[in-house]
Tab-separated table of C-alpha atoms and ligand atoms in Angstrom:
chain	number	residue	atom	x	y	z
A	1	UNK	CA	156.765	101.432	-86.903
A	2	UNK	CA	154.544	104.234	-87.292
A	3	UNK	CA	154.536	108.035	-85.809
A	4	UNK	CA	151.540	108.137	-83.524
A	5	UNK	CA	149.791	111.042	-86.041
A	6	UNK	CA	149.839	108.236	-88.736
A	7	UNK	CA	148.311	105.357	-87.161
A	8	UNK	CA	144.905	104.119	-88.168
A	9	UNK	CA	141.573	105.014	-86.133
A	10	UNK	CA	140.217	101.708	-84.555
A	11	UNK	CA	137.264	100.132	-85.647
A	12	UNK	CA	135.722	99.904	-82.236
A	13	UNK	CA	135.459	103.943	-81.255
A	14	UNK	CA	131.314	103.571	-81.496
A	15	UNK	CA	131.175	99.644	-80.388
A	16	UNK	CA	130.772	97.773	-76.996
A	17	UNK	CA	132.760	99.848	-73.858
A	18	UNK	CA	135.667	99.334	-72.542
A	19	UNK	CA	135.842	99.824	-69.073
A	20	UNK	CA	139.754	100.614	-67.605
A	21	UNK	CA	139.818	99.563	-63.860
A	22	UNK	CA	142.074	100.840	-61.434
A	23	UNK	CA	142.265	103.583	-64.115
A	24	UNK	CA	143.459	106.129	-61.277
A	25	UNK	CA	146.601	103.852	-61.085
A	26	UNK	CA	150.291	105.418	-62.303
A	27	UNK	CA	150.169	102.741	-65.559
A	28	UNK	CA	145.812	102.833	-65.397
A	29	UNK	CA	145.977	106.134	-65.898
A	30	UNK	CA	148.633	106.276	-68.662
A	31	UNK	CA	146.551	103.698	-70.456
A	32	UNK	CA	143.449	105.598	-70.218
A	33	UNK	CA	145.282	108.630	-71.814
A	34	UNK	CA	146.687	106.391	-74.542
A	35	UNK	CA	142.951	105.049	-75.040
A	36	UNK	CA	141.588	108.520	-75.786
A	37	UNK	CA	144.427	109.354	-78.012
A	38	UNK	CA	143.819	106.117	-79.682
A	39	UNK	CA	139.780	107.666	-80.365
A	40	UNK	CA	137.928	105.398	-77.788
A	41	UNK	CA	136.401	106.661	-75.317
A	42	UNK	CA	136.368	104.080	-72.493
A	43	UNK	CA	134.882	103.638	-69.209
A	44	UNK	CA	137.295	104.553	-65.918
A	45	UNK	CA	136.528	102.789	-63.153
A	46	UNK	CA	138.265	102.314	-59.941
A	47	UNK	CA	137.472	101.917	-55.793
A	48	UNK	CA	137.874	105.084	-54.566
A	49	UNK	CA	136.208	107.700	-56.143
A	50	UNK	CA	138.263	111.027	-56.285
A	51	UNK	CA	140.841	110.165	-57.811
A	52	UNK	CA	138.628	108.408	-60.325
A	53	UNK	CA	136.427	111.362	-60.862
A	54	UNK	CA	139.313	113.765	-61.065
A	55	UNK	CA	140.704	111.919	-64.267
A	56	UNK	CA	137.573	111.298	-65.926
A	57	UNK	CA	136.584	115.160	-65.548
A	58	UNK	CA	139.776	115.495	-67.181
A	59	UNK	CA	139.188	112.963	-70.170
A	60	UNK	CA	135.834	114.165	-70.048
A	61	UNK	CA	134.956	110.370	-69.759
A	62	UNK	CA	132.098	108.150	-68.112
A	63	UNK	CA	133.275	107.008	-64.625
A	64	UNK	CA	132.458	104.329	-62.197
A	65	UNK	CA	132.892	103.790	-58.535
A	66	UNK	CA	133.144	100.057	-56.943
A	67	UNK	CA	135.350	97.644	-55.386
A	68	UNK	CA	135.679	94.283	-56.285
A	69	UNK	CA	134.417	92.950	-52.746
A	70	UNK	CA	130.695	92.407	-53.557
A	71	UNK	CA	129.794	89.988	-56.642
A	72	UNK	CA	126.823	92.617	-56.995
A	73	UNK	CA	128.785	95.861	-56.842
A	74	UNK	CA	131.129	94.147	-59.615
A	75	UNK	CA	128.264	92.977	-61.835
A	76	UNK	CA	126.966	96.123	-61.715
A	77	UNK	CA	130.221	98.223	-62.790
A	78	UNK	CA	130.312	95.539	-65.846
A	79	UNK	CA	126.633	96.558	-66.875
A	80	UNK	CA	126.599	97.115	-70.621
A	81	UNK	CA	130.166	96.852	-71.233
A	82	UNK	CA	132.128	94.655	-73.676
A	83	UNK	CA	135.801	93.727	-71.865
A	84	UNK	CA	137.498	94.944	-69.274
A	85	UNK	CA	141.264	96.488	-69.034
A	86	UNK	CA	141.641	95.181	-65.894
A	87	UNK	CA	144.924	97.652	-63.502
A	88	UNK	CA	144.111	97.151	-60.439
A	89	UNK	CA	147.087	95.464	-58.910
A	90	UNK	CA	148.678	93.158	-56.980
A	91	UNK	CA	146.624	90.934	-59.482
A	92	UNK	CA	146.835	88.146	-56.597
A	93	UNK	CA	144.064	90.129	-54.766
A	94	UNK	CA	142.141	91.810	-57.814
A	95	UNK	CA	142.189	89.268	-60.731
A	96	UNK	CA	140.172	87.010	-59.588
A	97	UNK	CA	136.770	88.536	-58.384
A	98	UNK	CA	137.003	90.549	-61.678
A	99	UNK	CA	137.272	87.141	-63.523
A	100	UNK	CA	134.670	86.255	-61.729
A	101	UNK	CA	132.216	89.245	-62.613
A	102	UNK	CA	133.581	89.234	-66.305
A	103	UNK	CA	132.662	85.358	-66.552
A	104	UNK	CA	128.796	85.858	-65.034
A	105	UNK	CA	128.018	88.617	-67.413
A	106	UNK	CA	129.798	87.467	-70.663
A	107	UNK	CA	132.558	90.383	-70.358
A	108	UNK	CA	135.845	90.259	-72.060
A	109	UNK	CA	138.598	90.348	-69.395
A	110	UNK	CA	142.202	91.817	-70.055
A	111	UNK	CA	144.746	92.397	-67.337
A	112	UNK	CA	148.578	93.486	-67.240
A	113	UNK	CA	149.777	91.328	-64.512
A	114	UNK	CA	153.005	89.353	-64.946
A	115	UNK	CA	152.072	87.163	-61.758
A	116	UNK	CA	152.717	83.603	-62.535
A	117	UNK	CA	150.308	82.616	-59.941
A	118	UNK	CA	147.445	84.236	-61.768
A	119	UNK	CA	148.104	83.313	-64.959
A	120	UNK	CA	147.933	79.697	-63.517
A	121	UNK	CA	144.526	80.432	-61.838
A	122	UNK	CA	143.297	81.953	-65.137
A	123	UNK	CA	144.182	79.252	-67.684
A	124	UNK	CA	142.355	77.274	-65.698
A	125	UNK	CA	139.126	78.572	-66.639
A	126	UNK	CA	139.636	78.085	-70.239
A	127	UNK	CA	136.459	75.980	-70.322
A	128	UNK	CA	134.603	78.282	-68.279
A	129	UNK	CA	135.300	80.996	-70.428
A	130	UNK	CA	134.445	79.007	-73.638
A	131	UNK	CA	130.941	78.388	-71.691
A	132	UNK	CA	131.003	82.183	-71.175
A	133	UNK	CA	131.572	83.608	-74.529
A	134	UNK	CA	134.495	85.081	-73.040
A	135	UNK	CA	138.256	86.027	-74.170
A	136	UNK	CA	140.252	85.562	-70.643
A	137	UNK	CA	143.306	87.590	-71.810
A	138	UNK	CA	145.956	88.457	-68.761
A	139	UNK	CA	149.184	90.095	-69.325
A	140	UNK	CA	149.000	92.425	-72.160
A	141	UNK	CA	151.344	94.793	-70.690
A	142	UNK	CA	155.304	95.340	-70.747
A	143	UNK	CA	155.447	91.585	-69.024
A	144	UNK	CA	154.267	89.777	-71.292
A	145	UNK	CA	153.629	90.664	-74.582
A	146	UNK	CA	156.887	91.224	-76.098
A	147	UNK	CA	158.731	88.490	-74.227
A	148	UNK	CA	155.331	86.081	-75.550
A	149	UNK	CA	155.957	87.050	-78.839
A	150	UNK	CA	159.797	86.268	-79.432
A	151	UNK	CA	159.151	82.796	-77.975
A	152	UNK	CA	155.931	82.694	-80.520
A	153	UNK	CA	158.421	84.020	-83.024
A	154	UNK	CA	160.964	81.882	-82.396
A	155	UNK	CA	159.315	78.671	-81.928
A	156	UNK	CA	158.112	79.293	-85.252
A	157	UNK	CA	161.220	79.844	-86.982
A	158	UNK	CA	162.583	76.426	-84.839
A	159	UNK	CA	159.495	73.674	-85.044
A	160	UNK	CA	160.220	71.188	-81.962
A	161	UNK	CA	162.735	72.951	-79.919
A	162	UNK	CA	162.768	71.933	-76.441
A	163	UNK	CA	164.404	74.553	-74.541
A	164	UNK	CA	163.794	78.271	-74.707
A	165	UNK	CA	165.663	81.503	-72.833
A	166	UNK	CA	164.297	84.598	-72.782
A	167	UNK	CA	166.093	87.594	-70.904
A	168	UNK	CA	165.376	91.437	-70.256
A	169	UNK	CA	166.865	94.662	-69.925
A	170	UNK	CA	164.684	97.203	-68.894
A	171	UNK	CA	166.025	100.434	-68.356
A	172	UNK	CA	164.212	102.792	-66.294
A	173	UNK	CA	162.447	102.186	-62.273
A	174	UNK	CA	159.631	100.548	-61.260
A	175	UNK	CA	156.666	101.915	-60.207
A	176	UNK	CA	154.988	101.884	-56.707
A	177	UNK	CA	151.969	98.945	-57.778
A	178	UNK	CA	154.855	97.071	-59.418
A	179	UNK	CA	157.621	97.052	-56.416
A	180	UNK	CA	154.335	96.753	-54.620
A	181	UNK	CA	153.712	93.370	-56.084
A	182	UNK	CA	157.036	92.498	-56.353
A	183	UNK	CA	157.035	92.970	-52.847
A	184	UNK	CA	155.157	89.798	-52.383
A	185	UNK	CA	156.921	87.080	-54.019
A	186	UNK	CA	160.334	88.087	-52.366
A	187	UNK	CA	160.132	85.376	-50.267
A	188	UNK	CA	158.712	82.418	-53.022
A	189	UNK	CA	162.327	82.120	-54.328
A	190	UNK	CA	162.709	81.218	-58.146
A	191	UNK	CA	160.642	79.080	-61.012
A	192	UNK	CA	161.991	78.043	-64.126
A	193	UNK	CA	160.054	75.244	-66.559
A	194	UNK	CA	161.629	71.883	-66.523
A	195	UNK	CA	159.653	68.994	-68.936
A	196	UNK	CA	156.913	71.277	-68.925
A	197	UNK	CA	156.478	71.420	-65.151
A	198	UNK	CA	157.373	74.050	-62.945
A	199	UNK	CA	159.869	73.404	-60.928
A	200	UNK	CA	161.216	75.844	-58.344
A	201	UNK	CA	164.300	77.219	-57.513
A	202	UNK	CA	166.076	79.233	-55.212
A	203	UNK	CA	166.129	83.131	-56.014
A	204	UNK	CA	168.933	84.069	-58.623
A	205	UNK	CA	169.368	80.087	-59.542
A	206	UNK	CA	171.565	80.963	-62.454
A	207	UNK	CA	173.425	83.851	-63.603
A	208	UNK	CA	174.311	84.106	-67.531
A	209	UNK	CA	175.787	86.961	-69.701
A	210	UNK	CA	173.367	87.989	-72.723
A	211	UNK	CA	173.972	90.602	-75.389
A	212	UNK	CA	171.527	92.694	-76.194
A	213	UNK	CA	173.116	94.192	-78.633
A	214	UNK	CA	175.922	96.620	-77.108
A	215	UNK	CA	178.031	93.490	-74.823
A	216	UNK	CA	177.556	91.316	-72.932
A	217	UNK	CA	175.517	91.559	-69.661
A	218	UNK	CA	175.005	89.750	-66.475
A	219	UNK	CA	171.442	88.778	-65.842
A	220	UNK	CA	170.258	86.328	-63.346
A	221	UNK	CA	167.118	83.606	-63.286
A	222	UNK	CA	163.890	85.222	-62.585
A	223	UNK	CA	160.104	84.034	-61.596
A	224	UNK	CA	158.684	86.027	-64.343
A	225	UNK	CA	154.848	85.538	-65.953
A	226	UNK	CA	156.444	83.944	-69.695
A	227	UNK	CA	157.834	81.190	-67.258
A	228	UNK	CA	153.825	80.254	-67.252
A	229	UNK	CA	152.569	81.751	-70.633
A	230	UNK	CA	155.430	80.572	-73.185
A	231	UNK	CA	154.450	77.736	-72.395
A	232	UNK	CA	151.245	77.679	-73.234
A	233	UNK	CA	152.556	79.784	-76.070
A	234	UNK	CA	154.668	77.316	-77.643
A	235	UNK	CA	154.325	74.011	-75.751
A	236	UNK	CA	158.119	74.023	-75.411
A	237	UNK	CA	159.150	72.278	-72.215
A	238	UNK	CA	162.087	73.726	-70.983
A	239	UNK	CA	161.915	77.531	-70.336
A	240	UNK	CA	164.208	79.963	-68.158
A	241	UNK	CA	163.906	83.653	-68.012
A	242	UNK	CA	166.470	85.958	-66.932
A	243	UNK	CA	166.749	89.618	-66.134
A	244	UNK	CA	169.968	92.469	-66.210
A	245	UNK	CA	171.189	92.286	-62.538
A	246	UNK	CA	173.873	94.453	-61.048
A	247	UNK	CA	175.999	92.649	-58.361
A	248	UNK	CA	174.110	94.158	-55.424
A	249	UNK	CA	170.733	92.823	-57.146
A	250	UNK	CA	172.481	89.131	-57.297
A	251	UNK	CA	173.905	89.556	-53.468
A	252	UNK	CA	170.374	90.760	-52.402
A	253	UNK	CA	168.838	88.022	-54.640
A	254	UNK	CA	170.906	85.445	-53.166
A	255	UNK	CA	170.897	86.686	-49.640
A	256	UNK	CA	166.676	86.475	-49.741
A	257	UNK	CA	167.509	82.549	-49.802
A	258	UNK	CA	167.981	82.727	-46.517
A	259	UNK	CA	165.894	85.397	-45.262
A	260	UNK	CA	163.259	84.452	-47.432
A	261	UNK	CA	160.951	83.406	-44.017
A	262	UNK	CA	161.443	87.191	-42.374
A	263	UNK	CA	161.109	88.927	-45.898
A	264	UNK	CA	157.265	86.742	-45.958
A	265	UNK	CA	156.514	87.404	-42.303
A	266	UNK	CA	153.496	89.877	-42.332
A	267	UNK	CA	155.145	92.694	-39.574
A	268	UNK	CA	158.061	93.282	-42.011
A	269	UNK	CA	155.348	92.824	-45.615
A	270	UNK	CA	153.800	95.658	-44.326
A	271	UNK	CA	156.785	97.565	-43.312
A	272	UNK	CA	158.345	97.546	-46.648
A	273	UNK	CA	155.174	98.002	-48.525
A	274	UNK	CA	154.408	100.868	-46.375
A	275	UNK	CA	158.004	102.603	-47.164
A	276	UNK	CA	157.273	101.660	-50.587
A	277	UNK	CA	153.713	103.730	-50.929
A	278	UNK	CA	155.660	106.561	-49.326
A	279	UNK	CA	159.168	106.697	-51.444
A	280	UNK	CA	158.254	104.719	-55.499
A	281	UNK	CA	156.662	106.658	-57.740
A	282	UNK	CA	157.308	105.480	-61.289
A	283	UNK	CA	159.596	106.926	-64.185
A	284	UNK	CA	158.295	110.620	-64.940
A	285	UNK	CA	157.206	111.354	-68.843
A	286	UNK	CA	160.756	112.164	-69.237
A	287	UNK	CA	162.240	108.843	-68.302
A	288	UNK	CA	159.132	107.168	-70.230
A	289	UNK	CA	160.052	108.895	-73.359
A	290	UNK	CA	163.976	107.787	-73.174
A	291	UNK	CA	164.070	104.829	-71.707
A	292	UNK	CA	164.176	101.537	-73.641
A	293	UNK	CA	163.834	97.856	-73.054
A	294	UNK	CA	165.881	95.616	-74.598
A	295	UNK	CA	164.874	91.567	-75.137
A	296	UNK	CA	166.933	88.917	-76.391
A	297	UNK	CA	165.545	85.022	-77.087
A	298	UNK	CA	166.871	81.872	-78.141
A	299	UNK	CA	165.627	78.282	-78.369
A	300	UNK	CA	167.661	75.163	-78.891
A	301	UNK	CA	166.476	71.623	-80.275
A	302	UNK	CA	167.539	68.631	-78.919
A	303	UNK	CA	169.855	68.077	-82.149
A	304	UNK	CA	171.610	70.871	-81.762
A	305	UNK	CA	170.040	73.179	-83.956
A	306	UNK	CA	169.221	76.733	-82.232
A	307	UNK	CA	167.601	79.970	-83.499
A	308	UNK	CA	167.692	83.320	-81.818
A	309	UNK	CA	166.590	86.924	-81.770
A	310	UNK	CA	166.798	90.418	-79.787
A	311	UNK	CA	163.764	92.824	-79.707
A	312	UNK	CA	164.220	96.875	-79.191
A	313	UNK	CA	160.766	98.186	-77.269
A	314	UNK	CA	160.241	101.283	-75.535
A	315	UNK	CA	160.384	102.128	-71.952
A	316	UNK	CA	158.582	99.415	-69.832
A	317	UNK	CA	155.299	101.195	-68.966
A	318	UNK	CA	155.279	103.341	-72.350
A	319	UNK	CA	155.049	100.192	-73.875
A	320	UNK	CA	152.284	98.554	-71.205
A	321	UNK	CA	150.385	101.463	-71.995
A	322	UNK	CA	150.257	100.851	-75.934
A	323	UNK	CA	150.119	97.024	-76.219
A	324	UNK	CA	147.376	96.836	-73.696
A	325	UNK	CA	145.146	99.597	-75.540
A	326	UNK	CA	146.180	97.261	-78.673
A	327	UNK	CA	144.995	94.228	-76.991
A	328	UNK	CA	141.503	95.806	-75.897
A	329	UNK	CA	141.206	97.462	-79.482
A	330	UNK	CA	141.604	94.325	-81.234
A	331	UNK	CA	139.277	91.895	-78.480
A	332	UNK	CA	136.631	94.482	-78.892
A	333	UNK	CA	136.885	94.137	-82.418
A	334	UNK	CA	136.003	90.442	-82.108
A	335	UNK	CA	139.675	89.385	-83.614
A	336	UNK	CA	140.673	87.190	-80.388
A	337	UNK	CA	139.116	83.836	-79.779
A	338	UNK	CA	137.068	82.505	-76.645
A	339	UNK	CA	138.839	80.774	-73.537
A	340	UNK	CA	142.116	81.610	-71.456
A	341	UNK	CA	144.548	83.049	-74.371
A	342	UNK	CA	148.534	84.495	-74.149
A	343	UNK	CA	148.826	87.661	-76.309
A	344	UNK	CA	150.597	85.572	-79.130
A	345	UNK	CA	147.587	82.994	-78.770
A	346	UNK	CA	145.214	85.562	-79.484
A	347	UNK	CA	146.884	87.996	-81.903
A	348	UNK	CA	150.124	85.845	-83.040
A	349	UNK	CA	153.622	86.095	-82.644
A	350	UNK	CA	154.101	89.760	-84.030
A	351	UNK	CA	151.656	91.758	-81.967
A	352	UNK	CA	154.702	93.402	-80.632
A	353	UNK	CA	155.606	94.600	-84.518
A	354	UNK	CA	152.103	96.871	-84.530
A	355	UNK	CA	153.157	98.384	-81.530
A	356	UNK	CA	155.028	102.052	-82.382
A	357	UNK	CA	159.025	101.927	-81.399
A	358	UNK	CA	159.203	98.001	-81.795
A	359	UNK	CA	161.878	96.340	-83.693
A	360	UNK	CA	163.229	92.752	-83.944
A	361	UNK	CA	166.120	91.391	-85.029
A	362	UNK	CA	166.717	87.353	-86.063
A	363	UNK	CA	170.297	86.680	-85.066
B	401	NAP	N1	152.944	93.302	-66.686
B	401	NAP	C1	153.481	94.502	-66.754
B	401	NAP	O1	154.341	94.751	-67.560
B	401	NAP	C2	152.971	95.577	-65.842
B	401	NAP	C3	153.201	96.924	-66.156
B	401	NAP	C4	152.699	97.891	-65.294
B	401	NAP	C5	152.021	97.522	-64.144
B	401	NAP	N2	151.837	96.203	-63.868
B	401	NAP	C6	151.108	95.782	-62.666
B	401	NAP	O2	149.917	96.541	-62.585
B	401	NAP	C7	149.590	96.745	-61.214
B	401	NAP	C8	149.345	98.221	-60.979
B	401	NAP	O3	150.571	98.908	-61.036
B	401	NAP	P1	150.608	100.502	-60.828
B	401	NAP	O4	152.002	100.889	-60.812
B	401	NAP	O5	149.668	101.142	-61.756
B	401	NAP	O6	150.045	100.581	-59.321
B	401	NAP	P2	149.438	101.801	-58.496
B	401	NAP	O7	149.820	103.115	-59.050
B	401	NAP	O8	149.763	101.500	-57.066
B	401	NAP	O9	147.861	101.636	-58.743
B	401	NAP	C9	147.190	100.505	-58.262
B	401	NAP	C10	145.730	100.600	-58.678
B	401	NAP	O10	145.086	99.395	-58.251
B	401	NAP	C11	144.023	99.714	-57.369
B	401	NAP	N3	143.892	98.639	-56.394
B	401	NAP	C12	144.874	98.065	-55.658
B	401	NAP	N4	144.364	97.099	-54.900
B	401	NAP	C13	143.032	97.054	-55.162
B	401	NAP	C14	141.954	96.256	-54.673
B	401	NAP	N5	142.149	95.312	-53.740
B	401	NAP	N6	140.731	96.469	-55.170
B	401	NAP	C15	140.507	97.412	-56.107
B	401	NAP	N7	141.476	98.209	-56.598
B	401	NAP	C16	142.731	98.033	-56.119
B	401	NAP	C17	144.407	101.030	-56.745
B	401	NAP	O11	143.265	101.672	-56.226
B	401	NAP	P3	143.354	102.742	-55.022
B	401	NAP	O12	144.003	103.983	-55.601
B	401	NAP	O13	141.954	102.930	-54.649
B	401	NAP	O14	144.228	102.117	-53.970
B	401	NAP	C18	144.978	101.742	-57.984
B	401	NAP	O15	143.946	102.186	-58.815
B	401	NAP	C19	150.713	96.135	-60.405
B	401	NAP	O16	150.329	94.835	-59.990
B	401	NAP	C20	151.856	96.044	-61.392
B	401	NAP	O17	152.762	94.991	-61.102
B	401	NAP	C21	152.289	95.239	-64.689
């Protein structure tokens, strides 16, 4: 751990751009700010220009305007850049005509969704992005990268465990693009791995205490992104992932069982996302700078041997904000192979360790 005066200058501050998109987003624009302090001096690029413009007079950085509608408009934002830090979400919509662009003109792509659905579409294009030159790198934010690395971490310390648990605590709210996206699997129910298929569930399957550290904790089964990438992290074929839940989380959980069909329908989508733009608008730089997230891990082998860990990070989009500046850092530096990659695939299983405020414990 390292105080942020201390930490090394990258290598890349004079090398291929980065380009941020969606940069005028609540965590965009907190990883744009951590990219100047870092000494690069990226590229912010968004749809809609004010907003865009405003932050970039601010930064006194380059800026771009386009949307991700027209396979020419996108090609041309890319022009002369080296990878993409890819915010625009929900990454359902966004991820892949950006993919797309960053595939046709040899661009590294990075994102920070957590969506299972696009890490799916993604790995997919592993070969294409070979062809391509390219480092397909999604989730280098709060979901997944520390989660990805204490299954990395963990599989390591257990060779040929079959079943791996990973659960969160993170303190703080979410912000408006997050609930936003959340918004839209609240109908989809729940996934957990199961002999390395996924296999769904219904919504808060299981419920299990987990100490992180200061009791124990109820947390229920959630759809989250490691249910996808630890498993192409670590090959192990049984994974569940878990999250703190109050009670009225579980009831609500549990109740969306049922009204899973209404919660989908499009009249009341657009109703709740349209409260949401008005009412969420992420933790302030107070709440950043206090809150913490707290991980815990285990993984069991089939004779009985099992190895576990917890992992102290900071505040959820404090922490999005350095591990994805860390990611694009370290891709433009050429240190991440081609193809579809999780974070631990790409920088190993203690990323999370160069990332200021980080600390694991084996148990
Ligand atoms: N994995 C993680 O740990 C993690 C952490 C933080 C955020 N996230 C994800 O990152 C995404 C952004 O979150 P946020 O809180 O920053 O959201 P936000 O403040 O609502 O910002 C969303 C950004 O995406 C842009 N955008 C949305 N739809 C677009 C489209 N169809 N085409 C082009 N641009 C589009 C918006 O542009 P306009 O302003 O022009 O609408 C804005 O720049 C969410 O999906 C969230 O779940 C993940």
């Amino acid at each position: 751990m390292s105080a942020p005066g201390s930490e090394a200058r990258p290598a890349v501050a004079a090398g291929p751009s980065l380009l941020i998109y969606g940069a005028n987003g609540y965590t965009g624009d907190l990883i744009a700010r951590r990219a100047v302090e870092r000494g690069l001096r990226p590229i912010l690029a968004g749809r809609t220009a004010a907003p865009v413009e405003r932050l970039a007079s601010e930064l006194h950085l380059p800026h771009r305007v386009f949307s991700l509608d027209e396979a020419a408009a996108v090609d041309a934002g890319l022009e002369g850049t080296g990878a993409v830090l890819h915010c625009a979400g929900p990454f359902s919509r966004t991820s892949r005509p950006m993919a797309d662009g960053c595939l046709r003109r040899g661009v590294h792509y990075l994102d920070i969704t957590g969506e299972g659905a696009v890490f799916a579409a993604l790995a997919l294009r592993d070969a294409e992005a070979r062809a391509a030159g390219v480092s397909l790198l999604p989730g280098v934010g709060f979901d997944v990268v520390p989660s990805d690395g204490l299954a990395a971490h963990l599989a390591r310390r257990l060779p040929g465990a079959s079943r791996l648990t990973l659960a969160f605590k993170a303190v703080g709210q979410p912000s408006r693009g997050t609930t936003l996206t959340a918004l839209e699997g609240l109908h989809l129910g729940g996934m957990i791995r199961r002999g390395g298929k996924l296999t769904r569930v219904p919504a808060a399957w299981r419920t299990r205490a987990f100490d992180f550290g200061r009791g124990p904790v109820a947390c229920m089964t959630i759809p989250w992104g490691d249910v996808w990438t630890a498993w192409h992290t670590t090959g192990i074929p049984d994974i569940e992932v878990y999250m703190a839940a109050p009670p009225a989380l579980r009831a609500f959980a549990r109740a969306s069982r049922v009204l899973g069909p209404l919660l989908g329908s499009g009249p009341v989508q657009r109703g709740l996302a349209a409260w949401v733009r008005a009412r969420v608008t992420g933790p302030d730089a107070e709440a950043r700078a206090k809150g913490r997230s707290l991980l815990y891990g285990e993984v069991e082998h089939a004779d009985g041997r099992r190895a576990a860990a917890r992992l102290l990070a900071p505040e959820g989009y404090a922490f999005t904000a350095l591990a994805a500046v860390e990611c694009a850092e370290r891709v433009l530096a050429g240190q991440a192979r081609q193809g579809f990659l999780t974070p631990s695939l790409a920088f190993g299983p203690d990323l999370s360790l160069a990332i200021p405020g980080v600390e694991r414990v084996d148990l």
